[in-house]
Amino acid sequence: TPALAPGSVPTEALPLVEPVKLYLNGAELAAEDLLFAGASPDFPGLYDLKIRLSPSLASGDLPIQLVVGGASTAENAVLKG
């Protein structure tokens, strides 16, 4: 979670303080391709994820999994392509 008091509204983009890993099509995305993960300004409860995708990435729907600290997204999540 970002360093934000419960119930407060972020006024700027706040990165997550827990370690973040992203798996796309079963492979971990390189740290330099995970551009931002954190709270969106002026939208309480909305989190933003910005990633850089390789041009050689397969087209179509790809399995995606986000791991923040010890929590993970559902295993059946997909990145629509």
PDB file of C-alpha atoms in Angstrom:
ATOM      1  CA  THR A   1       0.000   0.000   0.000  1.00  0.00           C
ATOM      2  CA  PRO A   2       1.170   3.573  -0.503  1.00  0.00           C
ATOM      3  CA  ALA A   3       2.155   5.728   2.464  1.00  0.00           C
ATOM      4  CA  LEU A   4      -1.315   7.227   2.812  1.00  0.00           C
ATOM      5  CA  ALA A   5      -3.480   7.585   5.896  1.00  0.00           C
ATOM      6  CA  PRO A   6      -6.704   5.538   5.790  1.00  0.00           C
ATOM      7  CA  GLY A   7      -9.623   7.602   4.511  1.00  0.00           C
ATOM      8  CA  SER A   8      -7.447  10.295   2.936  1.00  0.00           C
ATOM      9  CA  VAL A   9      -7.502  11.239  -0.741  1.00  0.00           C
ATOM     10  CA  PRO A  10      -4.147  11.226  -2.553  1.00  0.00           C
ATOM     11  CA  THR A  11      -3.350  14.578  -4.157  1.00  0.00           C
ATOM     12  CA  GLU A  12      -0.439  13.175  -6.151  1.00  0.00           C
ATOM     13  CA  ALA A  13       0.575   9.796  -7.555  1.00  0.00           C
ATOM     14  CA  LEU A  14       1.963   7.734  -4.677  1.00  0.00           C
ATOM     15  CA  PRO A  15       4.035   4.619  -5.397  1.00  0.00           C
ATOM     16  CA  LEU A  16       3.370   1.443  -3.460  1.00  0.00           C
ATOM     17  CA  VAL A  17       5.759   0.863  -0.573  1.00  0.00           C
ATOM     18  CA  GLU A  18       5.569  -2.956  -0.795  1.00  0.00           C
ATOM     19  CA  PRO A  19       7.643  -4.844  -3.404  1.00  0.00           C
ATOM     20  CA  VAL A  20       5.799  -5.228  -6.724  1.00  0.00           C
ATOM     21  CA  LYS A  21       6.238  -8.017  -9.287  1.00  0.00           C
ATOM     22  CA  LEU A  22       4.285  -8.513 -12.486  1.00  0.00           C
ATOM     23  CA  TYR A  23       4.072 -11.763 -14.411  1.00  0.00           C
ATOM     24  CA  LEU A  24       2.922 -11.638 -18.018  1.00  0.00           C
ATOM     25  CA  ASN A  25       2.347 -14.845 -19.935  1.00  0.00           C
ATOM     26  CA  GLY A  26       4.127 -16.691 -17.109  1.00  0.00           C
ATOM     27  CA  ALA A  27       7.340 -14.628 -17.229  1.00  0.00           C
ATOM     28  CA  GLU A  28       8.319 -11.953 -14.713  1.00  0.00           C
ATOM     29  CA  LEU A  29       8.399  -8.484 -16.225  1.00  0.00           C
ATOM     30  CA  ALA A  30      11.836  -6.846 -15.853  1.00  0.00           C
ATOM     31  CA  ALA A  31      11.955  -4.211 -13.101  1.00  0.00           C
ATOM     32  CA  GLU A  32      12.832  -1.476 -15.614  1.00  0.00           C
ATOM     33  CA  ASP A  33       9.616  -2.252 -17.534  1.00  0.00           C
ATOM     34  CA  LEU A  34       7.439  -1.762 -14.444  1.00  0.00           C
ATOM     35  CA  LEU A  35       7.226   2.016 -14.706  1.00  0.00           C
ATOM     36  CA  PHE A  36       4.767   2.786 -11.888  1.00  0.00           C
ATOM     37  CA  ALA A  37       2.476   1.012  -9.450  1.00  0.00           C
ATOM     38  CA  GLY A  38       0.599   3.081  -6.919  1.00  0.00           C
ATOM     39  CA  ALA A  39      -2.318   5.247  -5.910  1.00  0.00           C
ATOM     40  CA  SER A  40      -3.867   7.591  -8.476  1.00  0.00           C
ATOM     41  CA  PRO A  41      -4.254  11.247  -7.503  1.00  0.00           C
ATOM     42  CA  ASP A  42      -7.771  12.479  -6.645  1.00  0.00           C
ATOM     43  CA  PHE A  43      -9.322   8.982  -6.967  1.00  0.00           C
ATOM     44  CA  PRO A  44      -9.450   7.215  -3.577  1.00  0.00           C
ATOM     45  CA  GLY A  45      -9.139   3.450  -3.952  1.00  0.00           C
ATOM     46  CA  LEU A  46      -7.959   3.577  -7.584  1.00  0.00           C
ATOM     47  CA  TYR A  47      -4.507   2.199  -8.275  1.00  0.00           C
ATOM     48  CA  ASP A  48      -2.510   2.800 -11.434  1.00  0.00           C
ATOM     49  CA  LEU A  49      -0.147   0.348 -13.113  1.00  0.00           C
ATOM     50  CA  LYS A  50       2.121   1.543 -15.910  1.00  0.00           C
ATOM     51  CA  ILE A  51       4.214  -1.033 -17.776  1.00  0.00           C
ATOM     52  CA  ARG A  52       6.314  -1.140 -20.921  1.00  0.00           C
ATOM     53  CA  LEU A  53       5.555  -4.093 -23.199  1.00  0.00           C
ATOM     54  CA  SER A  54       8.059  -5.643 -25.566  1.00  0.00           C
ATOM     55  CA  PRO A  55       7.203  -5.269 -29.270  1.00  0.00           C
ATOM     56  CA  SER A  56       7.956  -8.992 -29.601  1.00  0.00           C
ATOM     57  CA  LEU A  57       5.213  -9.913 -27.124  1.00  0.00           C
ATOM     58  CA  ALA A  58       2.650 -12.337 -28.516  1.00  0.00           C
ATOM     59  CA  SER A  59      -0.665 -10.802 -29.559  1.00  0.00           C
ATOM     60  CA  GLY A  60      -4.015 -11.742 -28.052  1.00  0.00           C
ATOM     61  CA  ASP A  61      -5.134 -12.169 -24.461  1.00  0.00           C
ATOM     62  CA  LEU A  62      -2.247 -12.986 -22.111  1.00  0.00           C
ATOM     63  CA  PRO A  63      -2.320 -14.241 -18.513  1.00  0.00           C
ATOM     64  CA  ILE A  64      -1.257 -11.505 -16.102  1.00  0.00           C
ATOM     65  CA  GLN A  65      -0.552 -11.669 -12.374  1.00  0.00           C
ATOM     66  CA  LEU A  66       0.387  -8.795 -10.086  1.00  0.00           C
ATOM     67  CA  VAL A  67       2.051  -9.574  -6.754  1.00  0.00           C
ATOM     68  CA  VAL A  68       2.325  -6.814  -4.136  1.00  0.00           C
ATOM     69  CA  GLY A  69       4.038  -7.858  -0.944  1.00  0.00           C
ATOM     70  CA  GLY A  70       2.408 -11.231  -0.247  1.00  0.00           C
ATOM     71  CA  ALA A  71      -0.900 -10.506  -2.012  1.00  0.00           C
ATOM     72  CA  SER A  72      -1.642 -11.571  -5.570  1.00  0.00           C
ATOM     73  CA  THR A  73      -4.297 -10.980  -8.210  1.00  0.00           C
ATOM     74  CA  ALA A  74      -6.506 -13.855  -9.300  1.00  0.00           C
ATOM     75  CA  GLU A  75      -4.777 -16.512 -11.397  1.00  0.00           C
ATOM     76  CA  ASN A  76      -7.328 -16.183 -14.198  1.00  0.00           C
ATOM     77  CA  ALA A  77      -6.688 -12.461 -14.868  1.00  0.00           C
ATOM     78  CA  VAL A  78      -5.787 -11.547 -18.462  1.00  0.00           C
ATOM     79  CA  LEU A  79      -4.285  -8.591 -20.300  1.00  0.00           C
ATOM     80  CA  LYS A  80      -6.617  -8.033 -23.242  1.00  0.00           C
ATOM     81  CA  GLY A  81      -4.744  -7.801 -26.516  1.00  0.00           C
TER      82      GLY A  81
END
